[in-house]
Amino acid sequence: MASEAVRQRMVQRLAAQQGIADERVLRAMGAVARHAFVDGALAAQAYEDTSLPIGLGQTISKPSVVARMIELLLAAPALADQPQGRLGRVLEIGTGCGYQAAVLSHVAKEVYSIERLRGLHEKARANLRPLRLATVHLLLGDGMQGYPAGAPYAGIIAAAGGADLPATWLDQLAPGGRIVAPVQSGNAGQALVIIDKTNTGVERRFLEAVNFVPLKSGIA
Ligand code: SAH
């Protein structure tokens, strides 16, 4: 299949140019057909390192950002001594087209993914149906409330950024777990933040600048 070869080249670039080193991430990125999650007219660009529109004013993140965030999630304290380990339950805020949820299903035991826009929730359902991923649970709701029924989570990953992280996410994080999310960083714009829940408290670290769609409350 032509897309398979193009996808493997994307994976090689993620490793060689973007510094993605975690084999679990590279395997997962190689396993999911990104072109199947975007409009037919955009499919030819699906393996370039670019974000793409998915409807309702939202975008699918570029592959390098998806890979980077999942690599950070897998580096959580609880998995630090398990280079081949799998995450337990993961919560994704912002299902969008369902692409990242599919990638996450290759590195986590269960994926709970929540989307506030009904149109995208349904699009993700349709995109994921043929993949028959029994461990991916799609939810329509306000991700700012988290999803208490699946808590505690080994990891929480957000695809939309607000002024700060909702306190519910930290409440729903397991000890040893990690949050990876974009957040407003003063006047400097958005940055990626990682938050680790350790036995002694909470550690927060700001990383590189990013550019995500806004985190909004309520369902629409
Ligand atoms: N991971 C997605 C990226 C989608 S873009 C993918 O692979 O396609 C981010 C998504 O976050 C948008 O669809 C937006 O509607 C959603 N979003 C924003 N605020 C939200 C909230 N409070 N709860 C759930 N989803 C939210």
PDB file of C-alpha atoms and ligand atoms in Angstrom:
ATOM      1  CA  MET A   1       0.000   0.000   0.000  1.00  0.00           C
ATOM      2  CA  ALA A   2       1.442   3.382  -1.042  1.00  0.00           C
ATOM      3  CA  SER A   3       0.337   5.167   2.153  1.00  0.00           C
ATOM      4  CA  GLU A   4       2.232   2.601   4.251  1.00  0.00           C
ATOM      5  CA  ALA A   5       5.565   3.575   2.659  1.00  0.00           C
ATOM      6  CA  VAL A   6       4.800   7.299   2.979  1.00  0.00           C
ATOM      7  CA  ARG A   7       3.903   6.793   6.629  1.00  0.00           C
ATOM      8  CA  GLN A   8       7.126   4.931   7.363  1.00  0.00           C
ATOM      9  CA  ARG A   9       9.037   7.867   5.857  1.00  0.00           C
ATOM     10  CA  MET A  10       7.122  10.182   8.217  1.00  0.00           C
ATOM     11  CA  VAL A  11       8.240   7.974  11.118  1.00  0.00           C
ATOM     12  CA  GLN A  12      11.868   8.135   9.933  1.00  0.00           C
ATOM     13  CA  ARG A  13      11.655  11.940   9.828  1.00  0.00           C
ATOM     14  CA  LEU A  14      10.143  12.035  13.332  1.00  0.00           C
ATOM     15  CA  ALA A  15      13.190  10.136  14.562  1.00  0.00           C
ATOM     16  CA  ALA A  16      15.867  11.863  12.460  1.00  0.00           C
ATOM     17  CA  GLN A  17      14.625  15.469  12.369  1.00  0.00           C
ATOM     18  CA  GLN A  18      12.297  15.875  15.347  1.00  0.00           C
ATOM     19  CA  GLY A  19      14.300  13.881  17.885  1.00  0.00           C
ATOM     20  CA  ILE A  20      11.559  11.393  18.762  1.00  0.00           C
ATOM     21  CA  ALA A  21      13.481   8.505  20.296  1.00  0.00           C
ATOM     22  CA  ASP A  22      10.904   6.374  22.116  1.00  0.00           C
ATOM     23  CA  GLU A  23      10.348   3.214  20.071  1.00  0.00           C
ATOM     24  CA  ARG A  24       6.838   2.832  21.483  1.00  0.00           C
ATOM     25  CA  VAL A  25       5.901   6.219  20.042  1.00  0.00           C
ATOM     26  CA  LEU A  26       7.527   5.577  16.667  1.00  0.00           C
ATOM     27  CA  ARG A  27       5.745   2.217  16.379  1.00  0.00           C
ATOM     28  CA  ALA A  28       2.399   3.791  17.302  1.00  0.00           C
ATOM     29  CA  MET A  29       2.861   6.635  14.785  1.00  0.00           C
ATOM     30  CA  GLY A  30       3.698   4.046  12.149  1.00  0.00           C
ATOM     31  CA  ALA A  31       0.628   1.990  12.961  1.00  0.00           C
ATOM     32  CA  VAL A  32      -2.105   4.612  12.491  1.00  0.00           C
ATOM     33  CA  ALA A  33      -3.214   5.747   9.025  1.00  0.00           C
ATOM     34  CA  ARG A  34      -3.433   9.539   9.493  1.00  0.00           C
ATOM     35  CA  HIS A  35      -4.848  10.029   5.994  1.00  0.00           C
ATOM     36  CA  ALA A  36      -7.997   8.151   7.031  1.00  0.00           C
ATOM     37  CA  PHE A  37      -8.791  10.858   9.622  1.00  0.00           C
ATOM     38  CA  VAL A  38      -8.819  13.875   7.309  1.00  0.00           C
ATOM     39  CA  ASP A  39     -10.880  15.016   4.330  1.00  0.00           C
ATOM     40  CA  GLY A  40     -10.110  13.228   1.074  1.00  0.00           C
ATOM     41  CA  ALA A  41      -8.852  16.496  -0.411  1.00  0.00           C
ATOM     42  CA  LEU A  42      -6.224  16.757   2.353  1.00  0.00           C
ATOM     43  CA  ALA A  43      -5.152  13.109   2.344  1.00  0.00           C
ATOM     44  CA  ALA A  44      -2.103  13.832   0.173  1.00  0.00           C
ATOM     45  CA  GLN A  45      -0.750  16.114   2.930  1.00  0.00           C
ATOM     46  CA  ALA A  46      -1.522  13.708   5.765  1.00  0.00           C
ATOM     47  CA  TYR A  47       2.083  12.569   6.250  1.00  0.00           C
ATOM     48  CA  GLU A  48       3.659  16.006   6.071  1.00  0.00           C
ATOM     49  CA  ASP A  49       4.506  17.610   9.375  1.00  0.00           C
ATOM     50  CA  THR A  50       1.609  20.009   9.313  1.00  0.00           C
ATOM     51  CA  SER A  51      -1.620  20.583  11.213  1.00  0.00           C
ATOM     52  CA  LEU A  52      -4.775  20.160   9.110  1.00  0.00           C
ATOM     53  CA  PRO A  53      -8.365  21.414   9.417  1.00  0.00           C
ATOM     54  CA  ILE A  54     -10.904  18.840  10.640  1.00  0.00           C
ATOM     55  CA  GLY A  55     -14.049  20.994  10.506  1.00  0.00           C
ATOM     56  CA  LEU A  56     -15.860  23.281  12.971  1.00  0.00           C
ATOM     57  CA  GLY A  57     -12.797  25.533  13.120  1.00  0.00           C
ATOM     58  CA  GLN A  58     -10.634  22.850  14.742  1.00  0.00           C
ATOM     59  CA  THR A  59      -7.364  21.251  13.651  1.00  0.00           C
ATOM     60  CA  ILE A  60      -5.536  17.964  13.970  1.00  0.00           C
ATOM     61  CA  SER A  61      -2.085  18.625  15.462  1.00  0.00           C
ATOM     62  CA  LYS A  62       1.032  18.048  13.401  1.00  0.00           C
ATOM     63  CA  PRO A  63       2.519  14.570  13.717  1.00  0.00           C
ATOM     64  CA  SER A  64       5.647  15.884  15.463  1.00  0.00           C
ATOM     65  CA  VAL A  65       3.515  17.496  18.195  1.00  0.00           C
ATOM     66  CA  VAL A  66       1.401  14.367  18.693  1.00  0.00           C
ATOM     67  CA  ALA A  67       4.572  12.264  18.918  1.00  0.00           C
ATOM     68  CA  ARG A  68       6.302  14.715  21.252  1.00  0.00           C
ATOM     69  CA  MET A  69       3.351  14.879  23.662  1.00  0.00           C
ATOM     70  CA  ILE A  70       2.921  11.108  23.768  1.00  0.00           C
ATOM     71  CA  GLU A  71       6.655  10.680  24.298  1.00  0.00           C
ATOM     72  CA  LEU A  72       6.445  13.047  27.275  1.00  0.00           C
ATOM     73  CA  LEU A  73       3.424  11.153  28.621  1.00  0.00           C
ATOM     74  CA  LEU A  74       5.355   7.871  28.464  1.00  0.00           C
ATOM     75  CA  ALA A  75       8.213   9.459  30.408  1.00  0.00           C
ATOM     76  CA  ALA A  76       5.910   9.816  33.443  1.00  0.00           C
ATOM     77  CA  PRO A  77       7.535   8.959  36.799  1.00  0.00           C
ATOM     78  CA  ALA A  78       5.428   5.794  37.148  1.00  0.00           C
ATOM     79  CA  LEU A  79       6.849   4.394  33.901  1.00  0.00           C
ATOM     80  CA  ALA A  80      10.376   5.742  34.291  1.00  0.00           C
ATOM     81  CA  ASP A  81      11.873   2.304  34.980  1.00  0.00           C
ATOM     82  CA  GLN A  82       9.816   0.549  32.260  1.00  0.00           C
ATOM     83  CA  PRO A  83      11.207   1.570  28.876  1.00  0.00           C
ATOM     84  CA  GLN A  84       8.913  -0.961  27.201  1.00  0.00           C
ATOM     85  CA  GLY A  85       5.943  -0.345  29.495  1.00  0.00           C
ATOM     86  CA  ARG A  86       2.434   0.647  28.594  1.00  0.00           C
ATOM     87  CA  LEU A  87       0.474   3.392  30.300  1.00  0.00           C
ATOM     88  CA  GLY A  88      -2.639   2.405  32.227  1.00  0.00           C
ATOM     89  CA  ARG A  89      -5.744   4.527  31.690  1.00  0.00           C
ATOM     90  CA  VAL A  90      -5.238   7.766  29.769  1.00  0.00           C
ATOM     91  CA  LEU A  91      -7.639  10.697  29.438  1.00  0.00           C
ATOM     92  CA  GLU A  92      -7.499  12.790  26.266  1.00  0.00           C
ATOM     93  CA  ILE A  93      -9.175  16.206  26.246  1.00  0.00           C
ATOM     94  CA  GLY A  94     -10.280  17.121  22.718  1.00  0.00           C
ATOM     95  CA  THR A  95     -10.967  14.028  20.590  1.00  0.00           C
ATOM     96  CA  GLY A  96     -11.229  16.062  17.395  1.00  0.00           C
ATOM     97  CA  CYS A  97     -11.114  13.606  14.496  1.00  0.00           C
ATOM     98  CA  GLY A  98      -9.946  10.757  16.747  1.00  0.00           C
ATOM     99  CA  TYR A  99      -6.424  10.467  15.325  1.00  0.00           C
ATOM    100  CA  GLN A 100      -4.492  10.988  18.545  1.00  0.00           C
ATOM    101  CA  ALA A 101      -6.863   8.664  20.428  1.00  0.00           C
ATOM    102  CA  ALA A 102      -5.984   5.928  17.918  1.00  0.00           C
ATOM    103  CA  VAL A 103      -2.252   6.559  18.404  1.00  0.00           C
ATOM    104  CA  LEU A 104      -2.703   6.538  22.192  1.00  0.00           C
ATOM    105  CA  SER A 105      -4.443   3.149  22.021  1.00  0.00           C
ATOM    106  CA  HIS A 106      -1.074   1.664  21.001  1.00  0.00           C
ATOM    107  CA  VAL A 107       0.711   2.878  24.154  1.00  0.00           C
ATOM    108  CA  ALA A 108      -2.027   2.791  26.816  1.00  0.00           C
ATOM    109  CA  LYS A 109      -4.294   0.059  28.153  1.00  0.00           C
ATOM    110  CA  GLU A 110      -7.442   2.208  28.025  1.00  0.00           C
ATOM    111  CA  VAL A 111      -8.082   5.566  26.373  1.00  0.00           C
ATOM    112  CA  TYR A 112     -10.919   7.849  27.454  1.00  0.00           C
ATOM    113  CA  SER A 113     -11.272  10.687  24.982  1.00  0.00           C
ATOM    114  CA  ILE A 114     -13.678  13.542  25.503  1.00  0.00           C
ATOM    115  CA  GLU A 115     -14.906  16.099  22.946  1.00  0.00           C
ATOM    116  CA  ARG A 116     -17.241  19.067  23.501  1.00  0.00           C
ATOM    117  CA  LEU A 117     -18.417  19.461  19.873  1.00  0.00           C
ATOM    118  CA  ARG A 118     -21.026  16.894  18.911  1.00  0.00           C
ATOM    119  CA  GLY A 119     -20.107  17.117  15.197  1.00  0.00           C
ATOM    120  CA  LEU A 120     -16.507  16.123  15.897  1.00  0.00           C
ATOM    121  CA  HIS A 121     -17.440  13.502  18.475  1.00  0.00           C
ATOM    122  CA  GLU A 122     -19.531  11.835  15.774  1.00  0.00           C
ATOM    123  CA  LYS A 123     -16.823  12.256  13.148  1.00  0.00           C
ATOM    124  CA  ALA A 124     -14.320  10.547  15.476  1.00  0.00           C
ATOM    125  CA  ARG A 125     -16.798   7.730  16.073  1.00  0.00           C
ATOM    126  CA  ALA A 126     -17.130   7.182  12.324  1.00  0.00           C
ATOM    127  CA  ASN A 127     -13.349   7.396  11.777  1.00  0.00           C
ATOM    128  CA  LEU A 128     -12.554   4.923  14.544  1.00  0.00           C
ATOM    129  CA  ARG A 129     -15.342   2.405  13.888  1.00  0.00           C
ATOM    130  CA  PRO A 130     -13.489   0.444  11.171  1.00  0.00           C
ATOM    131  CA  LEU A 131     -10.419   0.172  13.427  1.00  0.00           C
ATOM    132  CA  ARG A 132     -12.429  -1.675  16.103  1.00  0.00           C
ATOM    133  CA  LEU A 133     -10.330  -0.351  18.968  1.00  0.00           C
ATOM    134  CA  ALA A 134     -12.101  -1.872  21.966  1.00  0.00           C
ATOM    135  CA  THR A 135      -9.941   0.081  24.436  1.00  0.00           C
ATOM    136  CA  VAL A 136     -10.863   3.550  23.117  1.00  0.00           C
ATOM    137  CA  HIS A 137     -13.878   5.148  24.791  1.00  0.00           C
ATOM    138  CA  LEU A 138     -15.285   8.253  23.113  1.00  0.00           C
ATOM    139  CA  LEU A 139     -17.255  10.653  25.280  1.00  0.00           C
ATOM    140  CA  LEU A 140     -19.262  13.749  24.476  1.00  0.00           C
ATOM    141  CA  GLY A 141     -18.781  16.273  27.264  1.00  0.00           C
ATOM    142  CA  ASP A 142     -16.845  19.172  28.734  1.00  0.00           C
ATOM    143  CA  GLY A 143     -13.311  17.973  29.250  1.00  0.00           C
ATOM    144  CA  MET A 144     -12.679  20.766  31.752  1.00  0.00           C
ATOM    145  CA  GLN A 145     -14.598  18.532  34.165  1.00  0.00           C
ATOM    146  CA  GLY A 146     -12.340  15.606  33.302  1.00  0.00           C
ATOM    147  CA  TYR A 147     -14.096  12.249  33.328  1.00  0.00           C
ATOM    148  CA  PRO A 148     -14.381  11.010  36.919  1.00  0.00           C
ATOM    149  CA  ALA A 149     -15.744   7.566  35.950  1.00  0.00           C
ATOM    150  CA  GLY A 150     -12.394   6.570  34.430  1.00  0.00           C
ATOM    151  CA  ALA A 151     -10.193   8.118  37.144  1.00  0.00           C
ATOM    152  CA  PRO A 152      -7.540   7.844  38.386  1.00  0.00           C
ATOM    153  CA  TYR A 153      -5.537   8.251  35.178  1.00  0.00           C
ATOM    154  CA  ALA A 154      -1.911   7.340  34.571  1.00  0.00           C
ATOM    155  CA  GLY A 155      -1.814  10.194  32.084  1.00  0.00           C
ATOM    156  CA  ILE A 156      -3.886  13.145  30.893  1.00  0.00           C
ATOM    157  CA  ILE A 157      -3.193  14.792  27.545  1.00  0.00           C
ATOM    158  CA  ALA A 158      -4.928  17.907  26.263  1.00  0.00           C
ATOM    159  CA  ALA A 159      -5.238  19.010  22.635  1.00  0.00           C
ATOM    160  CA  ALA A 160      -6.647  22.440  23.540  1.00  0.00           C
ATOM    161  CA  GLY A 161      -5.162  25.116  25.770  1.00  0.00           C
ATOM    162  CA  GLY A 162      -6.597  27.561  28.294  1.00  0.00           C
ATOM    163  CA  ALA A 163      -5.335  30.165  30.727  1.00  0.00           C
ATOM    164  CA  ASP A 164      -4.626  27.491  33.289  1.00  0.00           C
ATOM    165  CA  LEU A 165      -5.167  23.785  33.866  1.00  0.00           C
ATOM    166  CA  PRO A 166      -8.513  22.832  35.394  1.00  0.00           C
ATOM    167  CA  ALA A 167      -7.980  21.576  38.962  1.00  0.00           C
ATOM    168  CA  THR A 168     -10.181  18.547  38.171  1.00  0.00           C
ATOM    169  CA  TRP A 169      -7.428  17.123  35.963  1.00  0.00           C
ATOM    170  CA  LEU A 170      -4.955  17.054  38.823  1.00  0.00           C
ATOM    171  CA  ASP A 171      -7.616  15.537  41.109  1.00  0.00           C
ATOM    172  CA  GLN A 172      -8.207  12.761  38.578  1.00  0.00           C
ATOM    173  CA  LEU A 173      -4.502  11.999  38.067  1.00  0.00           C
ATOM    174  CA  ALA A 174      -3.034   8.902  39.759  1.00  0.00           C
ATOM    175  CA  PRO A 175       0.095   9.208  41.916  1.00  0.00           C
ATOM    176  CA  GLY A 176       3.083   8.847  39.578  1.00  0.00           C
ATOM    177  CA  GLY A 177       0.920  10.101  36.712  1.00  0.00           C
ATOM    178  CA  ARG A 178       1.619  12.985  34.359  1.00  0.00           C
ATOM    179  CA  ILE A 179      -0.402  15.689  32.597  1.00  0.00           C
ATOM    180  CA  VAL A 180       0.869  17.003  29.241  1.00  0.00           C
ATOM    181  CA  ALA A 181      -1.032  20.059  28.040  1.00  0.00           C
ATOM    182  CA  PRO A 182      -0.731  23.425  26.332  1.00  0.00           C
ATOM    183  CA  VAL A 183      -1.297  26.346  28.689  1.00  0.00           C
ATOM    184  CA  GLN A 184      -1.082  30.099  28.472  1.00  0.00           C
ATOM    185  CA  SER A 185       2.345  31.143  29.727  1.00  0.00           C
ATOM    186  CA  GLY A 186       2.109  34.765  30.823  1.00  0.00           C
ATOM    187  CA  ASN A 187       2.198  37.168  27.881  1.00  0.00           C
ATOM    188  CA  ALA A 188       4.504  34.851  25.999  1.00  0.00           C
ATOM    189  CA  GLY A 189       1.731  32.800  24.413  1.00  0.00           C
ATOM    190  CA  GLN A 190       1.082  29.115  24.806  1.00  0.00           C
ATOM    191  CA  ALA A 191       3.634  26.652  26.070  1.00  0.00           C
ATOM    192  CA  LEU A 192       3.616  22.961  26.688  1.00  0.00           C
ATOM    193  CA  VAL A 193       3.494  22.130  30.374  1.00  0.00           C
ATOM    194  CA  ILE A 194       4.070  18.833  32.155  1.00  0.00           C
ATOM    195  CA  ILE A 195       2.712  18.210  35.611  1.00  0.00           C
ATOM    196  CA  ASP A 196       3.807  15.224  37.653  1.00  0.00           C
ATOM    197  CA  LYS A 197       1.958  14.026  40.718  1.00  0.00           C
ATOM    198  CA  THR A 198       4.597  12.621  43.040  1.00  0.00           C
ATOM    199  CA  ASN A 199       4.425  11.280  46.575  1.00  0.00           C
ATOM    200  CA  THR A 200       5.705  14.574  47.861  1.00  0.00           C
ATOM    201  CA  GLY A 201       3.519  16.903  45.820  1.00  0.00           C
ATOM    202  CA  VAL A 202       3.138  18.336  42.364  1.00  0.00           C
ATOM    203  CA  GLU A 203       5.916  19.325  39.976  1.00  0.00           C
ATOM    204  CA  ARG A 204       5.248  21.658  37.072  1.00  0.00           C
ATOM    205  CA  ARG A 205       7.640  22.243  34.184  1.00  0.00           C
ATOM    206  CA  PHE A 206       7.183  24.570  31.214  1.00  0.00           C
ATOM    207  CA  LEU A 207       8.597  23.421  27.870  1.00  0.00           C
ATOM    208  CA  GLU A 208       8.562  24.810  24.319  1.00  0.00           C
ATOM    209  CA  ALA A 209       6.041  27.218  22.797  1.00  0.00           C
ATOM    210  CA  VAL A 210       3.074  25.608  21.039  1.00  0.00           C
ATOM    211  CA  ASN A 211      -0.035  26.708  19.198  1.00  0.00           C
ATOM    212  CA  PHE A 212      -3.243  24.844  20.082  1.00  0.00           C
ATOM    213  CA  VAL A 213      -6.910  25.724  19.657  1.00  0.00           C
ATOM    214  CA  PRO A 214      -8.551  27.215  22.757  1.00  0.00           C
ATOM    215  CA  LEU A 215      -9.944  25.076  25.570  1.00  0.00           C
ATOM    216  CA  LYS A 216     -13.621  26.038  25.913  1.00  0.00           C
ATOM    217  CA  SER A 217     -16.233  25.095  28.473  1.00  0.00           C
ATOM    218  CA  GLY A 218     -19.610  23.494  27.869  1.00  0.00           C
ATOM    219  CA  ILE A 219     -20.922  21.335  25.041  1.00  0.00           C
ATOM    220  CA  ALA A 220     -21.945  22.609  21.599  1.00  0.00           C
TER     221      ALA A 220
HETATM  222  N1  SAH B   1      -6.564  15.194  19.300  1.00  0.00           N
HETATM  223  C1  SAH B   1      -7.337  15.757  18.225  1.00  0.00           C
HETATM  224  C2  SAH B   1      -7.068  17.244  18.080  1.00  0.00           C
HETATM  225  C3  SAH B   1      -8.334  18.020  18.054  1.00  0.00           C
HETATM  226  S1  SAH B   1      -8.190  19.764  18.205  1.00  0.00           S
HETATM  227  C4  SAH B   1      -7.132  14.995  16.938  1.00  0.00           C
HETATM  228  O1  SAH B   1      -6.320  14.073  16.913  1.00  0.00           O
HETATM  229  O2  SAH B   1      -7.807  15.300  15.964  1.00  0.00           O
HETATM  230  C5  SAH B   1      -8.720  20.015  19.857  1.00  0.00           C
HETATM  231  C6  SAH B   1     -10.141  19.652  20.184  1.00  0.00           C
HETATM  232  O3  SAH B   1     -10.390  20.037  21.532  1.00  0.00           O
HETATM  233  C7  SAH B   1     -11.205  20.363  19.354  1.00  0.00           C
HETATM  234  O4  SAH B   1     -11.959  19.401  18.664  1.00  0.00           O
HETATM  235  C8  SAH B   1     -12.059  21.104  20.389  1.00  0.00           C
HETATM  236  O5  SAH B   1     -13.435  21.098  20.102  1.00  0.00           O
HETATM  237  C9  SAH B   1     -11.766  20.311  21.640  1.00  0.00           C
HETATM  238  N2  SAH B   1     -12.046  20.972  22.914  1.00  0.00           N
HETATM  239  C10 SAH B   1     -11.805  22.262  23.279  1.00  0.00           C
HETATM  240  N3  SAH B   1     -12.211  22.472  24.555  1.00  0.00           N
HETATM  241  C11 SAH B   1     -12.706  21.270  25.001  1.00  0.00           C
HETATM  242  C12 SAH B   1     -13.282  20.838  26.233  1.00  0.00           C
HETATM  243  N4  SAH B   1     -13.450  21.657  27.287  1.00  0.00           N
HETATM  244  N5  SAH B   1     -13.679  19.550  26.332  1.00  0.00           N
HETATM  245  C13 SAH B   1     -13.530  18.681  25.303  1.00  0.00           C
HETATM  246  N6  SAH B   1     -13.008  19.046  24.120  1.00  0.00           N
HETATM  247  C14 SAH B   1     -12.588  20.316  23.965  1.00  0.00           C
END
